[in-house]
XYZ file of C-alpha atoms in Angstrom:
744
model
C -19.449 5.018 34.764
C -21.353 3.431 31.887
C -23.373 0.311 32.644
C -24.540 -2.405 30.288
C -26.532 -5.458 31.000
C -24.154 -8.341 31.508
C -23.870 -11.990 32.599
C -21.216 -12.823 35.185
C -21.432 -16.246 36.736
C -25.201 -15.778 36.775
C -25.006 -12.106 38.008
C -25.740 -9.235 35.679
C -23.248 -6.307 35.597
C -20.091 -4.790 34.245
C -17.008 -5.891 36.107
C -14.658 -2.886 36.703
C -11.834 -1.839 38.771
C -10.745 1.484 39.895
C -8.269 3.595 37.901
C -5.510 2.215 40.169
C -6.442 -1.300 39.277
C -8.337 -2.162 42.581
C -11.817 -3.616 42.325
C -14.713 -2.058 44.303
C -14.965 -3.364 47.859
C -18.665 -3.120 48.707
C -21.981 -4.804 47.834
C -22.632 -8.184 46.206
C -22.012 -6.635 42.796
C -18.563 -5.723 43.926
C -17.897 -9.312 44.982
C -18.927 -10.502 41.575
C -16.653 -7.968 39.892
C -13.702 -8.978 42.009
C -14.355 -12.648 41.238
C -14.478 -11.964 37.439
C -11.402 -9.894 37.474
C -9.521 -12.465 39.607
C -10.586 -15.128 37.265
C -9.274 -13.457 34.149
C -6.140 -12.357 36.047
C -5.448 -16.029 36.675
C -5.799 -16.833 33.015
C -3.671 -13.895 31.943
C -0.948 -15.082 34.219
C -1.143 -18.566 32.733
C -1.143 -17.282 29.172
C 1.785 -14.984 29.847
C 3.846 -17.774 31.396
C 3.094 -19.999 28.386
C 4.054 -17.171 25.969
C 7.316 -16.654 27.824
C 8.221 -20.354 27.672
C 7.428 -20.579 23.896
C 9.495 -17.393 23.270
C 12.450 -18.755 25.319
C 12.282 -22.013 23.386
C 12.321 -20.208 20.020
C 15.186 -18.049 21.159
C 17.229 -21.124 21.880
C 16.502 -22.634 18.484
C 17.405 -19.364 16.766
C 20.831 -19.306 18.426
C 21.790 -22.431 16.394
C 23.629 -22.091 13.104
C 21.596 -22.269 9.904
C 23.473 -24.701 7.597
C 21.494 -24.937 4.349
C 18.708 -23.236 2.390
C 15.958 -25.305 4.047
C 17.280 -24.618 7.572
C 17.628 -20.921 6.758
C 13.977 -20.847 5.585
C 12.927 -22.509 8.855
C 15.028 -20.003 10.801
C 13.135 -17.097 9.135
C 9.805 -18.730 10.065
C 10.916 -19.178 13.698
C 12.191 -15.642 13.857
C 8.861 -14.311 12.674
C 7.076 -16.417 15.310
C 9.483 -15.229 17.995
C 8.926 -11.578 17.019
C 5.204 -12.021 17.088
C 5.325 -13.474 20.649
C 7.754 -10.773 21.780
C 5.390 -8.009 20.536
C 2.415 -9.612 22.200
C 3.260 -8.516 25.799
C 0.668 -5.789 25.846
C -2.920 -6.976 25.326
C -2.010 -10.552 25.096
C -5.533 -11.576 26.157
C -8.529 -9.325 25.420
C -11.567 -11.536 25.027
C -13.538 -14.670 25.942
C -16.266 -16.766 24.457
C -18.550 -18.904 26.627
C -20.269 -21.421 24.355
C -23.847 -22.756 24.815
C -22.225 -26.162 25.092
C -20.192 -25.007 28.052
C -16.832 -24.552 26.236
C -14.760 -21.534 27.156
C -12.303 -20.020 24.669
C -10.056 -17.013 25.241
C -9.165 -14.732 22.340
C -5.907 -12.777 22.099
C -3.218 -11.068 20.001
C -1.529 -14.452 19.120
C -2.385 -18.095 19.332
C -0.853 -20.176 22.113
C -0.784 -23.991 22.191
C -1.378 -25.882 25.383
C 1.479 -28.074 26.630
C -0.425 -30.970 25.073
C -0.376 -30.762 21.256
C -3.700 -32.529 20.795
C -5.652 -30.445 23.232
C -7.671 -27.277 22.616
C -5.532 -24.074 22.132
C -4.836 -22.167 25.347
C -5.482 -18.948 23.504
C -7.149 -18.382 20.137
C -5.469 -16.079 17.598
C -7.943 -13.270 16.820
C -7.562 -14.074 13.124
C -8.505 -17.753 13.477
C -11.942 -18.801 12.179
C -12.878 -20.114 15.750
C -12.420 -16.517 17.056
C -14.767 -14.854 14.620
C -17.860 -15.101 16.841
C -16.124 -12.694 19.276
C -16.669 -10.028 16.605
C -19.856 -11.149 14.782
C -22.134 -12.872 17.319
C -25.191 -11.030 18.516
C -28.215 -11.833 20.674
C -30.213 -12.345 17.478
C -27.530 -14.598 15.934
C -25.442 -15.943 18.869
C -23.488 -18.400 16.713
C -23.427 -21.066 19.450
C -22.207 -18.565 22.164
C -23.868 -17.842 25.492
C -21.637 -14.876 26.515
C -18.920 -12.579 25.178
C -16.465 -11.016 27.569
C -14.199 -8.081 26.816
C -11.115 -8.140 29.110
C -9.278 -4.855 29.533
C -5.631 -5.023 30.658
C -2.932 -2.662 31.555
C 0.487 -4.287 31.329
C 0.308 -7.563 33.102
C -2.864 -6.696 35.115
C -6.514 -7.100 34.309
C -8.289 -3.775 35.066
C -11.781 -4.441 33.717
C -14.255 -6.979 32.442
C -17.347 -6.269 30.356
C -19.784 -9.006 29.757
C -22.518 -9.322 27.113
C -25.173 -12.026 27.176
C -25.791 -13.552 23.764
C -28.372 -16.243 24.629
C -31.354 -13.913 25.495
C -33.629 -11.701 23.601
C -31.537 -8.550 24.057
C -30.618 -6.715 20.862
C -28.094 -3.916 20.409
C -26.754 -1.751 17.691
C -23.228 -2.401 18.513
C -21.252 -5.478 19.447
C -19.420 -4.954 22.727
C -20.585 -1.443 23.142
C -19.012 -0.975 26.633
C -15.549 -1.953 25.568
C -15.772 0.015 22.307
C -16.893 3.265 23.973
C -14.203 2.809 26.640
C -11.561 2.612 23.910
C -12.931 5.608 22.111
C -12.798 7.752 25.228
C -9.082 7.136 25.693
C -6.735 9.945 25.020
C -5.160 10.138 21.580
C -1.374 9.750 21.406
C -0.584 10.686 17.796
C -0.078 6.988 17.015
C -2.659 4.650 15.656
C -3.538 1.906 18.145
C -4.611 -1.661 17.264
C -8.309 -2.183 17.657
C -8.614 -5.884 17.589
C -10.478 -6.066 20.876
C -13.203 -3.680 19.701
C -13.718 -4.492 16.036
C -17.393 -4.367 15.108
C -19.427 -6.683 12.933
C -19.482 -4.529 9.793
C -15.734 -3.987 10.121
C -15.009 -7.724 10.695
C -17.084 -8.691 7.672
C -14.770 -6.588 5.532
C -11.579 -7.790 7.304
C -12.502 -11.359 6.502
C -13.882 -10.913 2.979
C -12.604 -13.100 0.192
C -9.415 -11.660 -1.519
C -10.594 -12.708 -4.991
C -10.548 -9.272 -6.594
C -10.657 -5.504 -5.843
C -12.611 -4.667 -2.728
C -13.512 -0.952 -2.620
C -14.659 0.203 0.858
C -16.533 3.404 1.267
C -16.443 4.862 4.719
C -17.050 8.347 6.128
C -14.965 9.929 8.857
C -14.397 7.929 11.947
C -15.763 4.632 10.551
C -12.428 2.868 11.145
C -11.393 2.597 7.464
C -7.699 2.481 8.219
C -8.051 0.125 11.142
C -10.123 -2.168 8.909
C -7.553 -2.129 6.099
C -4.551 -2.879 8.322
C -6.344 -5.592 10.270
C -7.402 -7.040 6.938
C -3.626 -7.224 6.081
C -2.979 -9.182 9.267
C -5.937 -11.550 8.687
C -5.019 -12.242 5.083
C -1.379 -13.006 5.850
C -2.599 -15.286 8.569
C -5.345 -17.076 6.529
C -3.319 -17.142 3.227
C 0.223 -17.973 4.087
C 1.287 -17.808 0.503
C 0.767 -13.994 0.622
C 3.646 -13.843 3.080
C 5.926 -15.178 0.407
C 5.022 -12.401 -1.875
C 4.644 -9.541 0.655
C 1.805 -7.158 1.078
C 2.012 -3.513 -0.121
C 0.343 -0.799 1.955
C -0.097 2.520 0.247
C -0.825 5.689 2.246
C -1.400 9.287 1.299
C 1.714 10.801 2.942
C 4.861 9.975 4.818
C 3.249 11.397 7.967
C 0.417 9.061 7.661
C 2.730 6.069 7.196
C 4.555 7.070 10.358
C 1.192 7.313 12.061
C 0.312 3.736 11.215
C 3.865 2.347 11.397
C 3.440 0.332 14.523
C 0.117 -1.252 13.877
C 1.124 -4.155 11.618
C 4.230 -5.106 13.546
C 2.103 -5.015 16.681
C -0.169 -7.569 14.993
C 2.863 -9.680 14.198
C 3.199 -8.959 10.586
C 6.641 -8.231 9.087
C 6.081 -9.159 5.407
C 4.684 -5.707 4.607
C 6.139 -2.794 2.489
C 4.592 0.576 3.210
C 4.960 3.457 0.711
C 3.243 6.338 -0.963
C 2.616 6.497 -4.605
C 5.422 9.004 -4.810
C 7.991 6.691 -3.060
C 7.225 3.465 -5.043
C 10.090 4.373 -7.371
C 12.843 4.532 -4.835
C 15.263 6.062 -7.302
C 13.029 8.986 -8.202
C 12.233 11.985 -6.066
C 9.242 14.238 -6.737
C 10.860 17.674 -6.141
C 8.482 20.095 -7.783
C 4.962 21.379 -7.009
C 2.710 21.826 -9.943
C -0.767 23.347 -10.623
C -3.879 21.358 -10.156
C -4.649 21.625 -13.840
C -1.401 19.839 -14.735
C -1.865 17.236 -12.031
C -5.299 16.496 -13.469
C -4.138 16.285 -16.990
C -1.227 13.969 -16.170
C -3.405 11.709 -14.113
C -5.715 10.786 -16.893
C -5.872 7.196 -18.177
C -5.142 8.163 -21.810
C -1.399 8.311 -20.910
C -1.239 4.573 -20.497
C -2.076 4.019 -24.261
C -0.064 7.030 -25.170
C 3.081 5.670 -23.575
C 2.558 2.170 -24.835
C 2.272 3.498 -28.434
C 5.285 5.718 -27.934
C 7.535 2.849 -26.824
C 6.175 0.701 -29.696
C 7.270 3.367 -32.155
C 10.812 3.189 -30.812
C 11.128 -0.512 -31.755
C 13.486 -1.063 -34.750
C 11.786 -1.729 -38.071
C 12.597 -4.868 -40.071
C 15.307 -4.483 -42.674
C 18.200 -6.341 -44.196
C 21.175 -6.572 -41.808
C 24.753 -6.754 -42.975
C 27.136 -7.918 -40.321
C 30.959 -8.157 -40.451
C 32.481 -11.275 -38.905
C 36.203 -11.963 -39.162
C 36.800 -9.965 -42.165
C 33.797 -11.193 -44.110
C 30.339 -9.613 -44.512
C 27.266 -11.763 -43.961
C 23.638 -10.725 -44.847
C 20.549 -11.615 -42.852
C 17.526 -10.887 -45.100
C 14.752 -8.464 -44.197
C 12.201 -11.347 -44.002
C 14.390 -13.279 -41.499
C 14.786 -10.150 -39.387
C 11.083 -9.433 -39.455
C 10.310 -12.999 -38.241
C 12.924 -12.662 -35.492
C 11.611 -9.279 -34.392
C 7.968 -10.630 -34.189
C 9.103 -13.553 -32.203
C 11.235 -11.453 -29.821
C 8.631 -8.772 -29.057
C 5.519 -11.004 -28.340
C 4.312 -8.778 -25.475
C 7.716 -8.506 -23.834
C 8.945 -5.186 -22.428
C 11.364 -3.297 -24.701
C 14.608 -4.408 -23.067
C 13.519 -8.016 -22.708
C 12.534 -8.060 -26.295
C 15.874 -6.602 -27.246
C 17.717 -9.357 -25.304
C 15.579 -12.032 -26.970
C 16.354 -10.597 -30.341
C 20.089 -10.337 -29.694
C 20.057 -14.006 -28.744
C 18.246 -14.923 -32.013
C 20.572 -12.694 -33.968
C 23.625 -14.475 -32.597
C 22.111 -17.878 -33.872
C 21.095 -16.384 -37.169
C 24.588 -15.000 -37.795
C 26.174 -18.357 -36.819
C 23.768 -20.115 -39.175
C 24.690 -17.723 -42.121
C 28.427 -18.125 -41.423
C 28.100 -21.962 -41.470
C 25.879 -21.954 -44.509
C 28.326 -19.710 -46.434
C 31.276 -21.827 -45.462
C 29.503 -24.976 -46.527
C 28.754 -23.394 -49.857
C 32.428 -22.439 -50.279
C 33.376 -25.984 -49.530
C 31.019 -27.354 -52.173
C 32.507 -24.769 -54.668
C 36.005 -25.803 -53.629
C 35.294 -29.415 -54.653
C 34.611 -28.074 -58.126
C 38.099 -26.786 -58.412
C 38.057 -23.137 -57.252
C 41.520 -22.957 -55.745
C 41.180 -19.283 -54.813
C 38.092 -20.176 -52.775
C 39.954 -23.015 -51.113
C 42.689 -20.494 -49.955
C 40.034 -18.357 -48.316
C 38.518 -21.362 -46.600
C 41.893 -22.428 -45.327
C 42.511 -19.048 -43.726
C 39.154 -19.254 -41.964
C 39.863 -22.719 -40.862
C 43.139 -21.697 -39.282
C 41.433 -18.779 -37.507
C 38.650 -20.967 -36.057
C 40.789 -23.875 -34.901
C 44.155 -22.334 -33.995
C 43.636 -23.509 -30.352
C 42.369 -27.000 -31.071
C 44.711 -30.005 -30.322
C 42.558 -32.784 -31.831
C 41.253 -33.343 -35.323
C 37.421 -33.177 -35.399
C 34.755 -31.788 -37.699
C 36.285 -29.344 -40.221
C 39.774 -30.826 -39.582
C 38.580 -33.890 -41.317
C 36.066 -32.831 -43.927
C 35.860 -29.054 -43.728
C 32.338 -29.067 -42.250
C 31.697 -27.722 -38.617
C 30.536 -30.148 -36.025
C 27.671 -29.297 -33.665
C 30.163 -28.587 -30.978
C 32.041 -26.241 -33.210
C 28.884 -24.434 -34.232
C 27.999 -23.928 -30.583
C 31.437 -22.501 -29.977
C 30.985 -20.115 -32.914
C 27.713 -18.937 -31.466
C 29.258 -18.243 -28.172
C 32.091 -16.247 -29.708
C 29.569 -14.220 -31.635
C 27.555 -13.445 -28.442
C 30.711 -12.321 -26.689
C 31.986 -10.216 -29.560
C 32.096 -6.503 -28.804
C 31.620 -5.401 -32.342
C 28.336 -7.342 -32.610
C 27.249 -5.939 -29.304
C 27.903 -2.373 -30.519
C 25.962 -3.001 -33.669
C 22.945 -4.222 -31.671
C 23.113 -1.269 -29.313
C 23.133 1.145 -32.263
C 20.257 -0.651 -34.028
C 18.213 -1.278 -30.903
C 19.482 1.146 -28.278
C 19.042 0.859 -24.468
C 16.565 3.395 -23.299
C 15.988 5.299 -20.050
C 12.477 6.143 -18.659
C 13.406 9.586 -17.407
C 14.975 10.507 -20.725
C 12.004 9.260 -22.646
C 9.463 11.098 -20.540
C 11.472 14.285 -20.771
C 11.545 13.983 -24.508
C 7.874 13.341 -24.789
C 6.659 16.029 -22.468
C 8.725 18.746 -24.020
C 7.901 17.914 -27.625
C 4.482 19.183 -28.686
C 4.602 17.281 -31.989
C 5.136 14.005 -30.100
C 2.372 14.894 -27.667
C -0.055 15.683 -30.451
C 0.830 12.357 -32.159
C 0.643 10.032 -29.127
C -1.879 11.837 -26.970
C -4.422 13.224 -29.524
C -7.124 13.475 -26.837
C -5.252 16.434 -25.402
C -6.314 19.892 -26.570
C -3.787 22.324 -27.969
C -4.022 24.341 -24.727
C -3.391 21.258 -22.619
C -0.350 20.249 -24.812
C 0.997 23.743 -24.271
C 0.501 23.533 -20.497
C 2.212 20.098 -20.297
C 5.173 20.980 -22.493
C 5.836 24.187 -20.654
C 6.721 22.461 -17.319
C 10.442 22.247 -16.521
C 12.276 19.568 -14.506
C 12.522 18.293 -11.787
C 9.745 15.772 -11.644
C 6.410 16.473 -9.989
C 4.157 13.999 -8.145
C 2.047 13.417 -11.276
C 5.114 12.410 -13.244
C 5.816 9.408 -11.031
C 3.065 7.246 -12.502
C 4.238 8.178 -16.029
C 7.795 7.218 -15.150
C 6.505 4.030 -13.636
C 4.541 3.169 -16.804
C 7.684 3.829 -18.893
C 9.859 1.738 -16.576
C 7.316 -1.087 -16.919
C 7.179 -0.785 -20.676
C 10.955 -0.716 -21.007
C 11.629 -3.443 -18.513
C 15.024 -3.927 -16.822
C 18.245 -4.200 -18.792
C 19.593 -6.500 -16.216
C 17.325 -7.753 -13.469
C 19.426 -8.987 -10.502
C 17.481 -10.680 -7.735
C 17.546 -8.641 -4.677
C 18.797 -10.249 -1.451
C 17.505 -9.732 2.066
C 16.460 -11.749 5.097
C 12.826 -10.848 4.807
C 10.679 -10.804 1.782
C 9.732 -7.213 2.436
C 13.380 -6.222 2.081
C 13.581 -7.774 -1.325
C 10.234 -6.390 -2.494
C 11.143 -2.912 -1.371
C 14.182 -2.775 -3.633
C 12.662 -4.260 -6.723
C 10.330 -1.998 -8.816
C 8.806 -4.940 -10.647
C 7.965 -6.938 -7.592
C 4.499 -8.630 -7.758
C 2.741 -8.422 -4.352
C 0.348 -10.951 -2.909
C -1.999 -8.199 -1.902
C -2.213 -4.414 -1.937
C -4.026 -2.220 0.646
C -4.636 1.467 -0.230
C -5.737 3.947 2.276
C -7.387 7.307 1.205
C -7.870 5.620 -2.145
C -10.184 8.336 -3.295
C -7.076 10.527 -3.943
C -5.568 8.188 -6.597
C -5.529 9.337 -10.166
C -6.339 6.974 -12.993
C -2.564 6.591 -13.711
C -1.834 5.879 -10.027
C -4.502 3.100 -10.120
C -2.611 1.629 -13.101
C 0.543 1.872 -10.946
C -1.158 -0.221 -8.290
C -2.456 -2.768 -10.838
C 1.047 -3.413 -12.232
C 2.230 -4.422 -8.761
C -0.692 -6.771 -8.220
C -1.949 -8.309 -11.546
C -4.026 -10.827 -9.540
C -6.189 -7.847 -8.481
C -6.019 -8.911 -4.849
C -6.553 -5.334 -3.689
C -8.397 -3.686 -0.747
C -8.916 0.042 -1.206
C -10.539 2.059 1.559
C -11.475 5.739 1.471
C -14.209 8.309 1.447
C -15.136 9.628 -2.003
C -16.563 12.728 -0.183
C -13.213 13.603 1.260
C -11.461 13.609 -2.160
C -9.220 16.692 -2.587
C -7.103 15.478 -5.430
C -7.060 17.318 -8.843
C -9.060 14.605 -10.629
C -12.782 15.160 -11.200
C -14.081 11.812 -9.859
C -17.191 12.062 -7.663
C -17.964 8.289 -7.426
C -16.040 5.112 -6.923
C -17.226 3.842 -10.376
C -15.607 6.828 -12.083
C -12.383 6.418 -9.924
C -11.651 2.751 -10.735
C -13.222 2.388 -14.183
C -9.916 2.853 -16.078
C -8.045 0.124 -14.056
C -10.814 -2.319 -13.149
C -13.795 -1.702 -15.383
C -16.828 -3.157 -13.631
C -14.877 -6.058 -12.090
C -14.795 -4.843 -8.412
C -16.694 -5.339 -5.197
C -18.184 -2.453 -3.185
C -18.517 -2.404 0.652
C -19.500 0.244 3.010
C -18.864 1.341 6.644
C -21.796 3.250 7.949
C -21.066 3.809 11.648
C -18.822 6.657 12.948
C -16.988 5.566 16.076
C -14.474 8.388 16.354
C -16.180 11.715 15.745
C -18.816 12.696 18.358
C -22.401 13.223 17.430
C -22.153 16.912 18.220
C -19.563 17.372 15.532
C -21.137 15.124 12.900
C -24.324 17.066 13.066
C -22.431 19.864 11.382
C -21.403 17.858 8.305
C -24.540 17.220 6.308
C -24.762 20.785 4.813
C -21.041 20.734 4.042
C -21.476 17.386 2.057
C -24.307 18.838 0.129
C -22.070 21.866 -0.800
C -19.418 19.320 -1.937
C -21.943 17.793 -4.329
C -22.260 14.504 -2.475
C -25.254 12.241 -2.687
C -24.067 10.164 0.375
C -25.503 10.326 3.912
C -22.914 11.091 6.606
C -22.016 8.052 8.746
C -24.046 7.671 11.892
C -22.283 8.716 15.098
C -22.766 6.380 18.000
C -21.346 8.449 20.761
C -21.554 11.846 22.327
C -18.729 13.743 23.929
C -21.093 16.117 25.661
C -19.066 19.063 24.336
C -20.851 21.455 22.022
C -18.559 22.725 19.208
C -17.658 26.350 19.933
C -16.703 29.340 17.846
C -14.753 32.621 18.350
C -15.011 35.416 15.901
C -11.841 37.486 15.598
C -10.050 39.806 13.189
C -7.087 38.629 11.069
C -4.772 40.758 13.169
C -5.924 38.923 16.292
C -5.344 35.458 14.776
C -1.860 34.638 16.154
C -2.688 35.550 19.810
C -6.094 33.978 19.711
C -4.819 30.734 18.139
C -2.057 30.452 20.767
C -4.395 30.996 23.618
C -7.016 28.597 22.313
C -4.354 25.913 21.798
C -3.090 26.408 25.442
C -6.605 25.992 26.783
C -7.247 22.839 24.732
C -3.920 21.299 25.795
C -4.800 21.894 29.402
C -8.264 20.296 28.983
C -6.860 17.360 27.125
C -3.610 16.796 29.037
C -2.170 13.484 28.043
C -3.920 13.638 24.712
C -3.389 15.494 21.455
C -4.404 18.855 19.849
C -4.280 19.549 16.140
C -4.622 22.769 14.158
C -6.101 22.954 10.666
C -6.019 26.059 8.528
C -6.170 27.339 4.936
C -2.803 26.941 3.147
C -2.171 30.735 3.214
C -2.375 30.855 7.007
C -0.099 27.961 7.810
C 3.197 30.060 7.901
C 1.709 32.692 10.148
C 0.384 30.010 12.606
C 3.605 27.924 12.552
C 5.476 31.060 13.897
C 3.488 30.940 17.131
C 2.456 27.281 17.497
C 5.575 25.186 17.766
C 4.316 22.281 19.908
C 1.187 21.128 17.951
C 0.688 20.010 14.342
C -0.467 22.874 12.115
C -1.719 21.332 8.847
C -3.936 22.042 5.846
C -7.098 20.056 5.413
C -5.365 17.856 2.890
C -2.426 17.182 5.237
C -4.749 16.301 8.110
C -6.464 13.544 6.101
C -6.521 10.235 8.057
C -5.321 11.792 11.297
C -7.135 12.302 14.569
C -6.755 14.293 17.750
C -8.713 14.668 21.011
C -9.328 18.268 20.131
C -9.182 20.174 16.883
C -8.816 23.888 16.464
C -10.246 24.895 12.995
C -8.950 28.142 11.626
C -11.116 30.161 9.082
C -13.524 27.482 7.870
C -14.693 29.633 4.993
C -11.138 30.135 3.940
C -10.864 26.343 3.655
C -14.124 26.141 1.763
C -12.840 28.626 -0.751
C -9.780 26.445 -1.669
C -10.029 24.044 -4.667
C -12.423 21.269 -3.692
C -12.591 23.180 -0.456
C -15.919 21.857 0.702
C -14.502 18.368 0.672
C -11.510 19.654 2.584
C -13.756 21.343 5.160
C -15.656 17.992 5.574
C -12.231 16.466 6.383
C -11.188 19.249 8.828
C -14.442 19.170 10.781
C -14.151 15.462 11.489
C -10.571 15.080 12.905
C -11.500 15.297 16.639
C -12.606 12.671 18.932
C -13.897 14.995 21.715
C -13.800 18.717 21.130
C -14.021 21.063 18.115
C -13.231 24.736 18.301
C -13.307 27.243 15.394
C -11.772 30.665 14.963
C -13.906 32.650 12.538
C -12.174 35.565 10.803
C -13.979 38.818 10.172
C -12.644 42.047 8.814
C -14.266 44.006 11.689
C -14.004 43.322 15.446
C -17.237 41.923 16.781
C -19.228 44.255 19.023
C -18.839 43.474 22.708
C -21.594 41.183 23.971
C -22.518 39.830 20.522
C -22.418 36.106 19.855
C -20.558 34.439 16.931
C -22.674 33.230 14.107
C -23.152 29.404 13.856
C -21.130 27.476 11.356
C -24.079 26.752 9.163
C -24.756 30.493 8.633
C -21.129 31.211 8.079
C -20.875 28.652 5.403
C -24.021 29.775 3.790
C -22.695 33.313 3.619
C -19.507 32.103 1.957
C -21.529 30.317 -0.737
């Protein structure tokens, strides 16, 4: 059992209980432990009872009928509060701060009021400013605190207490080391757990950073990037309530990853969140075709943004004289008038919104021309042109056949303001005029436009002159259906075109409405594995959050995408220029030191200039290797997985292999995930079996992929090294460093 120096009612020590929940029974230290656990159990019981009362009260209020819009809005707020309380059954209380002034504050999943509204809160919400010292106070900077206590619970029982004195001269690398390492030693379940009880200072600084612009967080394997990103969402929604009205978009690298993190934000009480991948942001489009890395790289370049803008601009109608037929007569709108109306209608609007604005102006212009021509005819009539008078009479009878009173033209032949407005409405509703506008300024479709552009080499050369002839040939040769790299291009076209009709989506929660509307503007966007985004995907993100309130986390050294970016500055230049803030996570909490020691030469092979994150824990298990022939792979992998599952019963085991080995392994490994290095990104298991590391290194950007594969385990790493000849009995397998050197 790990011991740390602690303060417990004046007694140093770590308060623990046995695995069954019973505290030790001997020595004075045991008495102190039992006392601390009993003290926190009493508080947990009090907080749980208060949580239950508040939840019951909210449930009663929610059972009443919502009568009006204001009441319905209140009902939504109460329902969110109720769901937050309901989900807070597990880990309701996890921390305590003892102030130098004698105050005691408990920290938990949610905030709980005391029965008296004007008293101190019974339980501080972890996101509240008053709770921040729980994550950031140190012995060097105690922030007014004498002690921090980590409280570990299982269900409704307190099972451990870990105290840290903050008012002495003790310094430490980590905040709450005992609680952190206890959490890291837990078995993996395949789902991401919340980590609010063990967040460290560098993580908390990022979580609570200002949301005034793009924040790009570099973090190597096991530094808690995803945990930081998701807890930042929860914090921002708590600290900036207006974000909840706009929803928060969380972008992940794959559906598997989104499933992995799916329970984290709801567990933190946040329901105003939309999760997606870049491929699923356009809900009506499905990426159904794989394509070469060359094509993916070409289509991901920022040059397409300008190319598509220019292409859509070229499709706008050109000013010319318009001759329109209205009730048997032809009316002319001059080219100069049309040019002015076009310029006014476009003014930065998307194609279809500009079209609608022009159509409205055209209805007014035609009505004005009709009125002017009729007034001119009336003037000529007064000079004695009887044939013109007859024509005017016919027009009058047509316009006023349904009128019962004599106004305007019935009296003097001139249209009144009311009659002119009626004329405009009739023009706007006229099918012939609508058909004329559709023919002159047609409705367009993003998929059709992109298909036309990508299959026409002349158009590509005109609007994307930066492409070489060979690249144009490669792009134009690709057939439908759409590939992943086409999605950002379709999104750009959809944005440039705009909606023909934009109905407001309905839904009880803001996330429901945001999910169904492509043009929704989010309050904040969080991107995980952001190093994989192409320049066009960054533009895709920016369209959904023009305020640039964006948090992107990733490891540029784990990039496996087809683009050629090797630094964050290169990756985000096209979207953000120099207007972004960098942050870094430097401590590896997940991957043991024994494994991280293997990564530095791999990073150098990948062309990185970064230092691997510093591992803070040791599993005590040296990574092992077994050299086999390809013919032995299936049996050896099955046996190795069985042994790992036995050693890590209750946890998880994952297998990572080169892409060309996956099918063979899936045939014999049905009860564990078998993934490529790319597919394993962002995941973690207790033990990893790595198949053919040199084969992974030989894949495109394979050294980056091998860096990913090596760092997925929290406890044990095993490797099967393939050789064409069976090893001689009694020989030892070469170490990974030499194997990789041989591959190079």
